[in-house]
Coordinates of C-alpha atoms and ligand atoms in Angstrom, one line a residue:
X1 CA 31.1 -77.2 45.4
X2 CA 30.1 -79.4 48.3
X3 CA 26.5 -81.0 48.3
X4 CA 24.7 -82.7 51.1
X5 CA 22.4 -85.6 50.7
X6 CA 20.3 -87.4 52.4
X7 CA 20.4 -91.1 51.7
X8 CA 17.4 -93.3 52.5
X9 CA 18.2 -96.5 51.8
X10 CA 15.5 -98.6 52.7
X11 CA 14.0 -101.8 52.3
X12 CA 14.7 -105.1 49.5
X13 CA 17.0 -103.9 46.5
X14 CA 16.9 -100.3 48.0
X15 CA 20.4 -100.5 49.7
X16 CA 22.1 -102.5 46.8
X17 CA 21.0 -99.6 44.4
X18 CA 21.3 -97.0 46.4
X19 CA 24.9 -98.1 47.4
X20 CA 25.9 -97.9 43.0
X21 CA 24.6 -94.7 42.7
X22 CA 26.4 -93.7 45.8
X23 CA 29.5 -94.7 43.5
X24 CA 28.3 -93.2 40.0
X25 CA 27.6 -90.0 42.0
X26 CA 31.2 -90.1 43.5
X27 CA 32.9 -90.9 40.4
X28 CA 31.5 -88.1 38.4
X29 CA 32.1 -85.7 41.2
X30 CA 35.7 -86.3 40.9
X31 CA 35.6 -85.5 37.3
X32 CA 33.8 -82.3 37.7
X33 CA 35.3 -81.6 41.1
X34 CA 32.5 -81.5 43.4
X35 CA 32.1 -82.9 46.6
X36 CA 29.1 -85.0 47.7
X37 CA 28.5 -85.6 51.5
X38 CA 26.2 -88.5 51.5
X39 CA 24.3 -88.7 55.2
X40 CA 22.7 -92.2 55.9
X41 CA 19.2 -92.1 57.5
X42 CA 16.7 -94.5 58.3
X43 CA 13.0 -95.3 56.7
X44 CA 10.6 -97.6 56.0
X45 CA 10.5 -101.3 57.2
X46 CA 14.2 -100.8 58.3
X47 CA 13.1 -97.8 60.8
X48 CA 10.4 -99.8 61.9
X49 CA 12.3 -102.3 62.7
X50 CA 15.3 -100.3 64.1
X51 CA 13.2 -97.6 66.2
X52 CA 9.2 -99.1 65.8
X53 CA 8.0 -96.0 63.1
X54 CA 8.5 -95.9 59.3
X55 CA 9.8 -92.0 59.3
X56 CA 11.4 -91.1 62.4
X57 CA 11.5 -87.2 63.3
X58 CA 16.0 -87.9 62.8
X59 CA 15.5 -88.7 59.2
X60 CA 12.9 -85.7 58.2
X61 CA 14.9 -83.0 59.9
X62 CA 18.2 -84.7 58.4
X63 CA 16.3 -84.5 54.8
X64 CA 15.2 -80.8 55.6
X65 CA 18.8 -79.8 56.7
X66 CA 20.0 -81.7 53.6
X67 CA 20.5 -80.0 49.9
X68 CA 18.6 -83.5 48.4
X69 CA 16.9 -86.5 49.1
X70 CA 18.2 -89.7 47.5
X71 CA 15.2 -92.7 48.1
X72 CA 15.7 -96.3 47.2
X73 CA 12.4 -97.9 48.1
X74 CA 11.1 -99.2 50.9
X75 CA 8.1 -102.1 51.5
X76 CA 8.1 -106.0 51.9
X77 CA 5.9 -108.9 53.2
X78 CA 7.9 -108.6 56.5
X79 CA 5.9 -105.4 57.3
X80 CA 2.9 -106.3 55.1
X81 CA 0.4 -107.1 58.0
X82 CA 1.0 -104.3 59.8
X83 CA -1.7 -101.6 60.3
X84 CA -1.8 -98.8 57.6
X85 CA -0.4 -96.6 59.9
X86 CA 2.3 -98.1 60.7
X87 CA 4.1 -99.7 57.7
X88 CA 6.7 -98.6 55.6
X89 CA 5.0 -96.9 52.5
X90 CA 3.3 -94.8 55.0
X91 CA 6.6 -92.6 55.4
X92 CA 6.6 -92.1 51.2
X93 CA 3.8 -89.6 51.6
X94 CA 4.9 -88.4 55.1
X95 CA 8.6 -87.3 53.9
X96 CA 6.9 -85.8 50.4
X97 CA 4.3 -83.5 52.9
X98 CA 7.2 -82.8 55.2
X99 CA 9.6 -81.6 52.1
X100 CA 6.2 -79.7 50.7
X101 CA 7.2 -81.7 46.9
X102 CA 4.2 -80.3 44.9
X103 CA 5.6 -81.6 41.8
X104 CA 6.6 -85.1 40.1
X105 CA 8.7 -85.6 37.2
X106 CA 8.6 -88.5 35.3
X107 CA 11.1 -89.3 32.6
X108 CA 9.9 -92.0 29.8
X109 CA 12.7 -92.5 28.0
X110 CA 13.5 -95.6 25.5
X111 CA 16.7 -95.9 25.4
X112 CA 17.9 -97.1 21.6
X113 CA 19.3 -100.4 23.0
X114 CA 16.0 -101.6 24.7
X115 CA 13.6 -100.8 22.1
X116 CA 12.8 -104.8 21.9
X117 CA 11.5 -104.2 25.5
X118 CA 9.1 -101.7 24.9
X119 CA 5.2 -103.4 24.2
X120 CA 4.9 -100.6 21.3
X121 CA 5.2 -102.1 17.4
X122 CA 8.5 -101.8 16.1
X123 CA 7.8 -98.7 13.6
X124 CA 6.5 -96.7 16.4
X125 CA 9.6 -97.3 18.4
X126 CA 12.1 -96.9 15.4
X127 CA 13.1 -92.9 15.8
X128 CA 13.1 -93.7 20.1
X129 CA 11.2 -91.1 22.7
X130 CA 11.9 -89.4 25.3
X131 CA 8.8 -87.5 27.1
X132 CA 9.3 -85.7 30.3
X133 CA 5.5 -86.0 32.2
X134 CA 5.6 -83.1 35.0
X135 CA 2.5 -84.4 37.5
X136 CA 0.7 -81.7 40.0
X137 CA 1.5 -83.5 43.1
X138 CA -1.0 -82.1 46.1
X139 CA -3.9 -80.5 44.8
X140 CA -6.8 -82.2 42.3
X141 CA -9.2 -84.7 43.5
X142 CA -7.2 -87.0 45.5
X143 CA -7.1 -84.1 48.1
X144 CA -10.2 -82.8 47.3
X145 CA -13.4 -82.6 49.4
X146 CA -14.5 -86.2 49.6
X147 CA -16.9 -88.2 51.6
X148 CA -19.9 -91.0 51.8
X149 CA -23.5 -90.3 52.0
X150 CA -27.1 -90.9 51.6
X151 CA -28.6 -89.9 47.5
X152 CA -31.0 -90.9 45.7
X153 CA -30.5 -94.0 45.0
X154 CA -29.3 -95.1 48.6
X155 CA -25.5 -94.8 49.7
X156 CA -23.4 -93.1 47.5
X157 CA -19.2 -91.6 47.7
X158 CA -17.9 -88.5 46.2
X159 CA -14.8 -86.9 45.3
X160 CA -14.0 -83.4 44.7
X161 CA -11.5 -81.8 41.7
X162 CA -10.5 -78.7 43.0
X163 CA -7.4 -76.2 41.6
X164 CA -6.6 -72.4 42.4
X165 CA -5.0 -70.5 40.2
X166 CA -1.8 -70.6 42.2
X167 CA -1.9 -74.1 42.0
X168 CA -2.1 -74.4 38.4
X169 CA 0.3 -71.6 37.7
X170 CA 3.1 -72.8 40.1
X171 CA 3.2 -76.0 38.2
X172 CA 2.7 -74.6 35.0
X173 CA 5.7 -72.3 35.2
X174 CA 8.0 -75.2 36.1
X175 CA 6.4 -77.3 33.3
X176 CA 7.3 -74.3 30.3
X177 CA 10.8 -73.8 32.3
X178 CA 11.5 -77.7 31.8
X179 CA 10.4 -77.9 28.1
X180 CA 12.4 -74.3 27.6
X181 CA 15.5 -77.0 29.3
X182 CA 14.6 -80.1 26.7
X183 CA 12.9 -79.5 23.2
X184 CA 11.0 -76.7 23.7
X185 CA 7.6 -78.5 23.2
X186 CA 5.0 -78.1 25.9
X187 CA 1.5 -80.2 25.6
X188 CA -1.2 -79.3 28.8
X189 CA -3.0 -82.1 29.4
X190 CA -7.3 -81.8 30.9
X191 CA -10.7 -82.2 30.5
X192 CA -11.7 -78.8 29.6
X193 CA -14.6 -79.8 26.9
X194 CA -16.2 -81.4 30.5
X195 CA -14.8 -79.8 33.7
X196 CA -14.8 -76.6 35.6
X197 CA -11.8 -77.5 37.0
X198 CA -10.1 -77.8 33.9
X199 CA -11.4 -74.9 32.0
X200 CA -9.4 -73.1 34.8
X201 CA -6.6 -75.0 33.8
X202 CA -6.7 -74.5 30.4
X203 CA -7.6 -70.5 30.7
X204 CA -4.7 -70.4 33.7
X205 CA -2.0 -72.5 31.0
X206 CA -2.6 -69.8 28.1
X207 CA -2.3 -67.0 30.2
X208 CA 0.7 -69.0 31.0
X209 CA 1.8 -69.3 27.4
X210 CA 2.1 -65.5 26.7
X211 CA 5.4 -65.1 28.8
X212 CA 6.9 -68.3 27.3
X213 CA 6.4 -67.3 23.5
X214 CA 9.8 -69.9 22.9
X215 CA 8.2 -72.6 23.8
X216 CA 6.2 -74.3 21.2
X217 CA 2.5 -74.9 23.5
X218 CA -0.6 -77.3 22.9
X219 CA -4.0 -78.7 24.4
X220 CA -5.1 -82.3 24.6
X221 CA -7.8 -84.0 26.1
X222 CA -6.8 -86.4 28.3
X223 CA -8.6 -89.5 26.7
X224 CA -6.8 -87.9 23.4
X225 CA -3.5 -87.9 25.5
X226 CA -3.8 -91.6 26.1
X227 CA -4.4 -92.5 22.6
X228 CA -1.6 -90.3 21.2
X229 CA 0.8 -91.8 23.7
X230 CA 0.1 -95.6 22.2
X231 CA -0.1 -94.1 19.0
X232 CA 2.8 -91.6 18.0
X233 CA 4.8 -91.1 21.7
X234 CA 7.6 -89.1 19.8
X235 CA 4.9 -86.5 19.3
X236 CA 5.9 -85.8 22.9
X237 CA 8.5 -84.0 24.3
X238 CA 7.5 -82.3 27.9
X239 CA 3.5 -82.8 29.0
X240 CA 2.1 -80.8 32.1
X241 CA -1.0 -82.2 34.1
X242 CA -2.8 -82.9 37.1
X243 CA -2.6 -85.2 40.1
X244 CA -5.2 -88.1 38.4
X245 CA -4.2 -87.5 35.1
X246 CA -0.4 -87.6 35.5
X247 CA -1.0 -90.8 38.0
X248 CA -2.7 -92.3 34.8
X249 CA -0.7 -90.6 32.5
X250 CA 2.6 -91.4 33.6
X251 CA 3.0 -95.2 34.1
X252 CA 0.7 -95.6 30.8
X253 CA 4.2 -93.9 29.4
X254 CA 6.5 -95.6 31.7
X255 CA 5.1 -98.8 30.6
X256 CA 5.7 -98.1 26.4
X257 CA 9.8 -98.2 27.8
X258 CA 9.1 -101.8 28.6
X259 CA 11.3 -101.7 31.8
X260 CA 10.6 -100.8 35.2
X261 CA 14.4 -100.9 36.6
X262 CA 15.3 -97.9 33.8
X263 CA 13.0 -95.2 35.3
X264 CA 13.7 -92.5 37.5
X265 CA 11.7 -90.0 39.2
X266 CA 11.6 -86.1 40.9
X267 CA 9.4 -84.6 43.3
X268 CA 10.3 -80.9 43.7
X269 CA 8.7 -78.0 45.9
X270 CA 9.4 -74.7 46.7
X271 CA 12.9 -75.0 47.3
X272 CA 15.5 -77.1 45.4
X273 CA 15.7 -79.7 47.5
X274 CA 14.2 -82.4 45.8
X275 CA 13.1 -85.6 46.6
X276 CA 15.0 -88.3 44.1
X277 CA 13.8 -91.7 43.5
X278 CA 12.9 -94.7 40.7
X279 CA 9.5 -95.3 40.1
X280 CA 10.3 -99.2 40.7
X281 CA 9.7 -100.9 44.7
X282 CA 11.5 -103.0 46.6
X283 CA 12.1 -106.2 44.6
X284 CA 11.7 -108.3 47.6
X285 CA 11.8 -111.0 45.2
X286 CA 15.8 -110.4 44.1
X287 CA 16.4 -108.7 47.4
X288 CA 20.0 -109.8 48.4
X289 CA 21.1 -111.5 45.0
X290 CA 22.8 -109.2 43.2
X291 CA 19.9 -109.0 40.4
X292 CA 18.4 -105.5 41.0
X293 CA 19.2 -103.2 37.8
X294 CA 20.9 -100.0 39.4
X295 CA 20.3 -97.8 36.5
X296 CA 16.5 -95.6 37.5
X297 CA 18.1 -95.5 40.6
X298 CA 21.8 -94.0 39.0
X299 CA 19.4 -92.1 36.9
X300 CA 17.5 -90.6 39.9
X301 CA 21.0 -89.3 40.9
X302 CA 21.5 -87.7 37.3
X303 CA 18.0 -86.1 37.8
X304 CA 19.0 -84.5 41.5
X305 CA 22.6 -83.3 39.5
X306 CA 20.0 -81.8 37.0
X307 CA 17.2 -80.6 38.8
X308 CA 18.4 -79.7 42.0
X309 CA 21.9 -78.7 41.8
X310 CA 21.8 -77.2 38.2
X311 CA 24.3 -79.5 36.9
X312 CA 23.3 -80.0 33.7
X313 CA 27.2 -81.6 32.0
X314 CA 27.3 -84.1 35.1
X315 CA 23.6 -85.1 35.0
X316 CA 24.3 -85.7 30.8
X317 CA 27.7 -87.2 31.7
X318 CA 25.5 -90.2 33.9
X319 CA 22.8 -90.5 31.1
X320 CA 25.2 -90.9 28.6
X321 CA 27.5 -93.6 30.1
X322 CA 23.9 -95.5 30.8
X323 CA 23.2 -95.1 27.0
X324 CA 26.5 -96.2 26.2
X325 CA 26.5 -99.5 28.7
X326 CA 23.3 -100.6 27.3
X327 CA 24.8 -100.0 23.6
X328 CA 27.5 -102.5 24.6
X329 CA 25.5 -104.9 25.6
X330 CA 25.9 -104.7 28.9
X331 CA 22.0 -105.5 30.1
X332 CA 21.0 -106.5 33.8
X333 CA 18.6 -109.7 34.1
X334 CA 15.3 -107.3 33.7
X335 CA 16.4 -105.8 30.4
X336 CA 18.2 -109.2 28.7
X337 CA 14.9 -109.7 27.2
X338 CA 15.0 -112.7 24.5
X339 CA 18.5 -111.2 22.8
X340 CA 20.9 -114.0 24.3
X341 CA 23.1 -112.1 25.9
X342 CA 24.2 -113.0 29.6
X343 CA 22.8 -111.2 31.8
X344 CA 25.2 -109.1 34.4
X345 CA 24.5 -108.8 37.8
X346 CA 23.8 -105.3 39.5
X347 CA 27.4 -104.6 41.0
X348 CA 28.8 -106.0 37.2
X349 CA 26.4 -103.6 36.1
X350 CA 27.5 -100.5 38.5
X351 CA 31.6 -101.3 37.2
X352 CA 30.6 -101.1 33.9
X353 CA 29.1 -97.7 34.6
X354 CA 31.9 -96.5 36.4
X355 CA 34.7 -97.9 33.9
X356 CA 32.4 -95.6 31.3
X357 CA 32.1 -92.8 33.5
X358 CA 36.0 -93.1 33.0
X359 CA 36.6 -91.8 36.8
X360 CA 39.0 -92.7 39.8
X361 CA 36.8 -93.0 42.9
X362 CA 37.4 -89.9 44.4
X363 CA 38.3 -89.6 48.4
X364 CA 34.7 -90.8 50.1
X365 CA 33.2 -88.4 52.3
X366 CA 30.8 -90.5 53.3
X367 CA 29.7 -91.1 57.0
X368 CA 28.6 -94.5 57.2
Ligands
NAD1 P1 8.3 -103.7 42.6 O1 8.5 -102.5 41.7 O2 9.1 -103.7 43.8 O3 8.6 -105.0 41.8 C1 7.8 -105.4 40.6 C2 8.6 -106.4 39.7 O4 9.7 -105.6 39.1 C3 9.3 -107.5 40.6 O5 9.3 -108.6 39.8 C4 10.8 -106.9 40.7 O6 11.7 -108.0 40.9 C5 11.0 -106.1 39.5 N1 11.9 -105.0 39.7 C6 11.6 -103.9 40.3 N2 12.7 -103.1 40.4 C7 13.7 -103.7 39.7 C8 15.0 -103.5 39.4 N3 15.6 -102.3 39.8 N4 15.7 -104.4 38.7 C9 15.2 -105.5 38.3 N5 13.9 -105.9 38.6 C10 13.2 -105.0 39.3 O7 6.7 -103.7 43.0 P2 6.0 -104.7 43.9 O8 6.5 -106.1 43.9 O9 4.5 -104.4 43.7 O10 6.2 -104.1 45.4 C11 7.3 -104.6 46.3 C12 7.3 -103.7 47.5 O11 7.7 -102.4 47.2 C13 5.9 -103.6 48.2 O12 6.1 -103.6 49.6 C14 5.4 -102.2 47.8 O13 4.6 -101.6 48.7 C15 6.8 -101.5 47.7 N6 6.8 -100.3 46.8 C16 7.5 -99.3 47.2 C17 7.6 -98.2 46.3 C18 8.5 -97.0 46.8 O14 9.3 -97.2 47.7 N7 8.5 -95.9 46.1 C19 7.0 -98.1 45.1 C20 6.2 -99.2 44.7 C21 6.1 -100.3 45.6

C-alpha cells in the first residue's frame, strides 16, 4: 500500500523530530512493505516567515488532499510579539477547523523504564498504566454561547456548556470502538449529579452502552476522575469526556508519566485523515542541539499507522522498539533523570530506534 502524508515541520525541535520519525516510519514500511510519500509543507513561524501567514491556503489543501497529517510544533520568541492573529499557534486551531478533527486522543502511558520519572509514589507506579483519554474536541463550553455583561452585582462574563446528542454520540461511539481495540474498559467522565449538559451525556453514553455489551462501561464524576487518576491510574484503561474536562483531564494524566517528550497525540474527524502530533512545543530552548527526545513525535507516527491507516502490527512494531530502547538504557537528556546514565542525543536516539526496528532504509520517496 502507498500512503500520503503531509509533513508540517515547523518551528524549534519540530524539524529535528519530525525528520526521525520520517526515518522510523520509513524503516517499518520496508518491513511491512508499504510505501510512505511524505509531502513537505509549510506552517507556523516558518510560513510566516517564508510567505507572511502561519497556514497558507498550499499547506491546508496539501493536508486535505493528503491521507494524514504529521505536526511537529510550531511557536518561538521570534514570532512572540506578533499580534494574535498573526503568529504561529494561530494555524494549530485553523488546520484542526479546516480538517473538521472533532476528537483528541491522548495516550498516558508509563513506560516500565521511566517509572522513576513519573511524580506518583513508587507502589502506585509498580504494575505501570497505560490510559487512553479520547477528548470531545469542538463542542462544550469553550464554543459555547459566551459573552460580558451588566448583572447584579455590576459587570459580569459567562460561558455556555452546550452538547447535542449527535455530539455526544459521535464521540462516544469512537470512545467504546477504541476501548473494544485496547482492554475493553470504558469509564465516561461528567458532571451529571450538577449539569444539564451532562445528564444528557450520561443518558446519551448508556444508550450508548447497550450496543457495546463487550465493553466493560462506568460513570465518574469528574472531581472523582481527578482523584482516581492520582490515586489508582491503572484503574484506567480508555476514559471518554468533554472538551473542558479532557483539557483538564488529560495533561493531569500526561503529567503522572513524568515526561513531556514520551507523549503523543490524535485529532480525528469524519474521515481517517487524522491530524498526528506530540502534546510537547517547540523547545526553543534545545532548538538546534541535538537534545530534543524524538520518541512522542515517533510515537505520533505509530498512532497515524494505528488510527488512521489501520495498521495495527506496524503501529505495535514502533511502540515496542521504543519500550525496548528505553529498556536498554538508551534515555535522551529529558528522561536520564538522576539514574547516571549518559544521556544520548536525539539523532543517537533515532539509530537506536532504527537498529531495533531491525530495518534497511527502504528507497525514500520523499520530495524534499
Ligand atoms: P514546550 O513543550 O515547547 O517546552 C517545555 C519544556 O519541555 C522545555 O524545557 C523543553 O525543552 C522541554 N521539551 C519539550 N519537548 C521536548 C522534547 N521532545 N525533548 C526534550 N525536551 C522537551 O513548551 P513551551 O516552552 O511552553 O513552548 C515553546 C513554544 O512552543 C511556544 O511558542 C509555544 O506557544 C509553542 N507550543 C506549541 C505547541 C504545538 O505546536 N502543538 C504546543 C505547546 C506549545
Amino acid at each position: 500500500m502507498e500512503y500520503r502524508i503531509a509533513l508540517l515541520k515547523g518551528d524549534g525541535i519540530g524539524p529535528e523530530i519530525t525528520e526521525s520519525a520520517v526515518q522510523v516510519l520509513e524503516t517499518v514500511g520496508a518491513r511491512f512493505g508499504h510505501r510512505f510519500v511524505f509531502e513537505p509543507y509549510l506552517i507556523g513561524g516558518a510560513a510566516i516567515d517564508a510567505v507572511g501567514e502561519p497556514l497558507p491556503d498550499k499547506t491546508v489543501e496539501g493536508c486535505l488532499a493528503s491521507d494524514s497529517v504529521l505536526l511537529g510544533a510550531v511557536g518561538g520568541p521570534k514570532w512572540d510579539a506578533l499580534p494574535a492573529d498573526m503568529r504561529p499557534e494561530k494555524a494549530l486551531l485553523g488546520i484542526r477547523a479546516a480538517l473538521g478533527l472533532y476528537m483528541n486522543l491522548r495516550p498516558a502511558k508509563l513506560f516500565p523504564a521511566l517509572k522513576g520519572a513519573s511524580p506518583l509514589r513508587e507502589d502506585l507506579t509498580a504494575q505501570g498504566f497505560d490510559i487512553l483519554i479520547v477528548r470531545e474536541l469542538t463542542g462544550g463550553i469553550y464554543f459555547g454561547e459566551h459573552g460580558t455583561r451588566t448583572g447584579r452585582y455590576g459587570e459580569e462574563a459567562f460561558d455556555t456548556e452546550c452538547y447535542s446528542v449527535y455530539e455526544i454520540e459521535r464521540i462516544g461511539k469512537a470512545a467504546f470502538e477504541a476501548a473494544r481495540k485496547r482492554s475493553g474498559r470504558l469509564v465516561s467522565v461528567d458532571k451529571a449529579n450538577v449539569l444539564e449538559s451532562s445528564r444528557l451525556w450520561r443518558r446519551t453514553m448508556h444508550r450508548l452502552a447497550e450496543s457495546y455489551p463487550d465493553v466493560a462501561y462506568s460513570d465518574l464524576y469528574v472531581d472523582n476522575a481527578a482523584m482516581q487518576l492520582v490515586r489508582d491510574p491503572q484503574q484506567f484503561d480508555v476514559i471518554v469526556t468533554s472538551n473542558l474536562f479532557g483539557d483538564i483531564l488529560s495533561d493531569e494524566a500526561s503529567q503522572l508519566t513524568g515526561s513531556i517528550g514520551m507523549l503523543a497525540s490524535a485529532s480525528l474527524g469524519e474521515t481517517k485523515r487524522g491530524l498526528f502530533e506530540p502534546i510537547h512545543g517547540s523547545a526553543p530552548d534545545i532548538a538546534g542541539k541535538d537534545l530534543a527526545n524524538p520518541a512522542a513525535m515517533i510515537l505520533s507516527g505509530a498512532m497515524m499507522l494505528r488510527y488512521a491507516f489501520g495498521l495495527a502490527d506496524e503501529a505495535d512494531a514502533v511502540e515496542n522498539a521504543v519500550d525496548a530502547v528505553l529498556a536498554r538504557g538508551c534515555h535522551t537528556a529529558d528522561i536520564v533523570g538522576d539514574s547516571g546514565v549518559r544521556p544520548l542525543s536525539g539523532s543517537a536516539m533515532t539509530a537506536e530506534l532504527l537498529r531495533e526496528l531491525g530495518g534497511q532504509r527502504a528507497g525514500s520517496a520523499r520530495r524534499y
